[in-house]
Amino acid sequence: MKYLSTRGDATLRSFSDILLEGLAPDGGLYLPASYPKVNDATLKRWRGLAYADLAFEILSLYIDDIPAEDLRALTQKVYTPEVFGTQEIVPLTRLGTSGIALEALSNGPTLAFKDMAMQLLGALFEYELGRRGETLNILGATSGDTGSAAEYAMKGKKGVNVFMLSPHGRMSPFQQAQMFSLQDANIHNLAVEGVFDDCQDIVKAVSNDLDFKRKWRIGTVNSINWARLLAQVVYYFAGYFQATKSNSEKVSFCVPSGNFGNVCAGHVARMMGLPIGRLIVATNENDVLDEFFRTGGYRPRGAAETHETSSPSMDISKASNFERFIADLLGRNGDAVKARFSASSFTLSAEERAKIAHFGFPSRRSTHADRVATIQRCHAEFGVIIDPHTADGLKVALEKRDPGETVIVLETALPAKFEATIQEALNQPAPRPKGFEGIEALPKRFQVVPAEVATIKAYIADHA
């Protein structure tokens, strides 16, 4: 399996190369030259596999430059009940007779779905760097959960430094504490005076400076890294198998969405042949993606138009992973993709909008009042407490579900990470898993920096 850039660089690269590289040299994102297809026989063989074995089967379709026995050992090491809390790893909870189920993705070390991919990514980085005898400086941006998941996956890893940018003052106290309380020497937390999109823009700018990137061995952990997104494909298959009895059934997924990485993994699973009906996109007040799927116009917002909400991990107005879907929509026309994403905004043609309808991406936005009401309803009707982001997904799923349709809502985090909203909705504290008591009071190690590329480059050069 070889990989190419969404923006037309036709140089084919191996998985191990793009694992360490992040963005392509032309500024594009990597995609496999083609999606491997699975048939009914394959799905029958995979049904009932343990999660680690399923992960190996799917990953091995995309990774042919890591020996199979090594790849299997990595998935067996990462996806264990000890790390993720249950034998199923991503257990399904059906919400009464609503036709909706929650897929639990947040039982990992940082209580967020990002652990599902980041734990594997950390293991892959350590393996590949050890094989090459090299080091890597990871530069990432987080709106809340990517950062802690990456840092917990990379802390203490040989040959890896992490430089994580986050929007200063815009994460929940729990999220800040998870990241900033880490004292490991290879972890560097930089609180940027701006919004998440400023952090993401800096990561892209540094990655696009090829001389700097190569000199300082810069890699990424955001979902612009294909390996991160590939790991997320696995839980779509796992959720489907738990929700169905045969491969003749279709299941839809509703995905809380900000950067489009999570739902893009579902797009990949569907392109592979997993019987997914619809991929329902749920946004918060930062509704760039909802606007796109309703109107065909993609209009990223600036910092002044990016709302600070009670589902902060989705406070994103430039969906960087969106480029992969647009590349597929445009038939892998690199010049067309580059033109679209070089512009400040773009609008699809009527023909392209028809293709969107064919793909099946209904969408809707959710507000703070919706989140509070949905948390209350889920608790009252089903006895389940959900976090604000999952509430965005459940609210949209309840509204968009068709009669007879099974919809799986992807859980994004545990409610303990968002204490204030749970308290507002239920007038009680969120249940807190053992080991996280008093985390907000731990000593914090971070540095506030301006939203300047030059400042971040200088910091990396001084601390790499």
mmCIF file of C-alpha atoms in Angstrom, residues 309-450:
data_model
loop_
_atom_site.group_PDB
_atom_site.id
_atom_site.type_symbol
_atom_site.label_atom_id
_atom_site.label_comp_id
_atom_site.label_asym_id
_atom_site.label_seq_id
_atom_site.Cartn_x
_atom_site.Cartn_y
_atom_site.Cartn_z
ATOM 1 C CA THR A 309 -18.956 26.819 24.082
ATOM 2 C CA SER A 310 -19.701 24.157 26.672
ATOM 3 C CA SER A 311 -18.498 21.475 24.235
ATOM 4 C CA PRO A 312 -15.044 23.054 23.844
ATOM 5 C CA SER A 313 -13.325 20.226 21.968
ATOM 6 C CA MET A 314 -15.548 21.122 19.006
ATOM 7 C CA ASP A 315 -14.809 24.862 19.105
ATOM 8 C CA ILE A 316 -13.200 24.612 15.687
ATOM 9 C CA SER A 317 -13.918 26.696 12.595
ATOM 10 C CA LYS A 318 -11.347 25.271 10.169
ATOM 11 C CA ALA A 319 -11.835 21.533 9.733
ATOM 12 C CA SER A 320 -8.363 20.530 8.579
ATOM 13 C CA ASN A 321 -9.229 16.859 8.058
ATOM 14 C CA PHE A 322 -12.072 17.873 5.758
ATOM 15 C CA GLU A 323 -9.588 17.996 2.880
ATOM 16 C CA ARG A 324 -9.453 14.206 2.671
ATOM 17 C CA PHE A 325 -13.183 13.945 2.055
ATOM 18 C CA ILE A 326 -13.101 16.743 -0.519
ATOM 19 C CA ALA A 327 -10.256 14.931 -2.301
ATOM 20 C CA ASP A 328 -12.473 11.855 -2.637
ATOM 21 C CA LEU A 329 -15.426 14.001 -3.680
ATOM 22 C CA LEU A 330 -13.326 15.599 -6.442
ATOM 23 C CA GLY A 331 -12.013 12.275 -7.705
ATOM 24 C CA ARG A 332 -8.507 12.759 -6.295
ATOM 25 C CA ASN A 333 -7.930 15.807 -8.539
ATOM 26 C CA GLY A 334 -4.980 17.323 -6.682
ATOM 27 C CA ASP A 335 -5.017 20.658 -8.507
ATOM 28 C CA ALA A 336 -8.723 21.122 -7.770
ATOM 29 C CA VAL A 337 -8.226 20.264 -4.103
ATOM 30 C CA LYS A 338 -5.294 22.665 -3.787
ATOM 31 C CA ALA A 339 -7.307 25.456 -5.409
ATOM 32 C CA ARG A 340 -10.223 24.930 -3.015
ATOM 33 C CA PHE A 341 -8.127 24.923 0.141
ATOM 34 C CA SER A 342 -5.873 27.747 -0.978
ATOM 35 C CA ALA A 343 -8.945 29.982 -1.119
ATOM 36 C CA SER A 344 -10.527 31.555 1.955
ATOM 37 C CA SER A 345 -13.782 29.710 1.189
ATOM 38 C CA PHE A 346 -15.425 27.743 -1.611
ATOM 39 C CA THR A 347 -18.816 26.568 -2.831
ATOM 40 C CA LEU A 348 -19.580 23.243 -4.486
ATOM 41 C CA SER A 349 -21.162 23.041 -7.914
ATOM 42 C CA ALA A 350 -24.619 21.537 -8.312
ATOM 43 C CA GLU A 351 -23.026 18.326 -9.603
ATOM 44 C CA GLU A 352 -20.703 18.132 -6.602
ATOM 45 C CA ARG A 353 -23.581 18.737 -4.189
ATOM 46 C CA ALA A 354 -25.426 15.842 -5.808
ATOM 47 C CA LYS A 355 -22.422 13.638 -5.015
ATOM 48 C CA ILE A 356 -22.594 14.796 -1.381
ATOM 49 C CA ALA A 357 -26.201 13.646 -1.252
ATOM 50 C CA HIS A 358 -25.134 10.281 -2.678
ATOM 51 C CA PHE A 359 -22.510 9.866 0.058
ATOM 52 C CA GLY A 360 -25.133 10.445 2.774
ATOM 53 C CA PHE A 361 -23.971 13.133 5.208
ATOM 54 C CA PRO A 362 -26.997 14.702 6.923
ATOM 55 C CA SER A 363 -26.090 17.277 9.562
ATOM 56 C CA ARG A 364 -27.447 19.536 12.273
ATOM 57 C CA ARG A 365 -26.114 21.889 14.949
ATOM 58 C CA SER A 366 -26.612 21.829 18.705
ATOM 59 C CA THR A 367 -26.517 24.645 21.276
ATOM 60 C CA HIS A 368 -25.767 24.914 24.976
ATOM 61 C CA ALA A 369 -29.468 24.720 25.804
ATOM 62 C CA ASP A 370 -29.720 21.590 23.624
ATOM 63 C CA ARG A 371 -26.777 19.995 25.432
ATOM 64 C CA VAL A 372 -28.227 20.620 28.864
ATOM 65 C CA ALA A 373 -31.659 19.331 27.826
ATOM 66 C CA THR A 374 -30.175 16.217 26.191
ATOM 67 C CA ILE A 375 -28.016 15.388 29.226
ATOM 68 C CA GLN A 376 -31.142 15.689 31.376
ATOM 69 C CA ARG A 377 -33.220 13.546 29.006
ATOM 70 C CA CYS A 378 -30.579 10.820 28.663
ATOM 71 C CA HIS A 379 -30.249 10.592 32.433
ATOM 72 C CA ALA A 380 -33.995 10.636 33.104
ATOM 73 C CA GLU A 381 -35.053 8.191 30.355
ATOM 74 C CA PHE A 382 -32.081 5.842 30.138
ATOM 75 C CA GLY A 383 -30.178 6.289 33.412
ATOM 76 C CA VAL A 384 -26.998 7.273 31.545
ATOM 77 C CA ILE A 385 -24.902 10.398 32.144
ATOM 78 C CA ILE A 386 -23.178 11.725 29.018
ATOM 79 C CA ASP A 387 -20.698 14.523 28.410
ATOM 80 C CA PRO A 388 -21.624 17.706 26.464
ATOM 81 C CA HIS A 389 -20.043 16.605 23.160
ATOM 82 C CA THR A 390 -21.803 13.247 23.215
ATOM 83 C CA ALA A 391 -24.966 15.199 24.059
ATOM 84 C CA ASP A 392 -24.526 17.170 20.834
ATOM 85 C CA GLY A 393 -24.384 13.857 18.982
ATOM 86 C CA LEU A 394 -27.356 12.328 20.779
ATOM 87 C CA LYS A 395 -29.492 15.439 20.277
ATOM 88 C CA VAL A 396 -28.869 15.351 16.525
ATOM 89 C CA ALA A 397 -29.330 11.568 16.341
ATOM 90 C CA LEU A 398 -32.726 11.806 18.036
ATOM 91 C CA GLU A 399 -33.817 14.449 15.538
ATOM 92 C CA LYS A 400 -32.360 12.934 12.364
ATOM 93 C CA ARG A 401 -32.995 9.219 12.913
ATOM 94 C CA ASP A 402 -35.334 7.668 10.337
ATOM 95 C CA PRO A 403 -38.009 5.145 11.429
ATOM 96 C CA GLY A 404 -36.472 1.687 11.803
ATOM 97 C CA GLU A 405 -32.917 3.010 11.504
ATOM 98 C CA THR A 406 -30.243 1.924 13.967
ATOM 99 C CA VAL A 407 -27.989 4.853 14.860
ATOM 100 C CA ILE A 408 -24.776 4.545 16.841
ATOM 101 C CA VAL A 409 -23.678 7.758 18.555
ATOM 102 C CA LEU A 410 -19.936 7.910 19.084
ATOM 103 C CA GLU A 411 -19.168 8.873 22.675
ATOM 104 C CA THR A 412 -16.350 11.403 22.770
ATOM 105 C CA ALA A 413 -15.454 11.810 26.451
ATOM 106 C CA LEU A 414 -16.537 10.916 29.954
ATOM 107 C CA PRO A 415 -18.691 13.515 31.748
ATOM 108 C CA ALA A 416 -16.105 13.979 34.527
ATOM 109 C CA LYS A 417 -14.111 16.162 32.131
ATOM 110 C CA PHE A 418 -16.914 18.737 32.005
ATOM 111 C CA GLU A 419 -18.023 19.135 35.596
ATOM 112 C CA ALA A 420 -19.701 22.539 35.275
ATOM 113 C CA THR A 421 -22.122 21.521 32.525
ATOM 114 C CA ILE A 422 -23.060 18.261 34.269
ATOM 115 C CA GLN A 423 -23.694 20.175 37.482
ATOM 116 C CA GLU A 424 -25.867 22.658 35.604
ATOM 117 C CA ALA A 425 -27.864 19.940 33.876
ATOM 118 C CA LEU A 426 -28.313 17.435 36.695
ATOM 119 C CA ASN A 427 -27.574 19.420 39.849
ATOM 120 C CA GLN A 428 -25.071 16.786 40.848
ATOM 121 C CA PRO A 429 -21.370 16.225 40.181
ATOM 122 C CA ALA A 430 -20.273 14.036 37.316
ATOM 123 C CA PRO A 431 -19.057 10.577 38.334
ATOM 124 C CA ARG A 432 -15.276 10.644 38.474
ATOM 125 C CA PRO A 433 -13.260 7.500 37.704
ATOM 126 C CA LYS A 434 -10.872 6.275 40.357
ATOM 127 C CA GLY A 435 -7.495 7.958 40.249
ATOM 128 C CA PHE A 436 -8.721 11.343 39.011
ATOM 129 C CA GLU A 437 -9.759 12.778 42.363
ATOM 130 C CA GLY A 438 -8.370 16.280 42.895
ATOM 131 C CA ILE A 439 -6.567 16.392 39.570
ATOM 132 C CA GLU A 440 -7.281 20.107 39.199
ATOM 133 C CA ALA A 441 -5.175 20.856 42.306
ATOM 134 C CA LEU A 442 -2.006 19.197 40.981
ATOM 135 C CA PRO A 443 1.025 21.421 40.188
ATOM 136 C CA LYS A 444 0.927 22.636 36.579
ATOM 137 C CA ARG A 445 3.767 23.018 34.099
ATOM 138 C CA PHE A 446 3.040 25.117 31.000
ATOM 139 C CA GLN A 447 4.025 28.318 29.244
ATOM 140 C CA VAL A 448 1.778 31.018 27.784
ATOM 141 C CA VAL A 449 2.925 32.149 24.322
ATOM 142 C CA PRO A 450 1.625 34.519 21.625
#
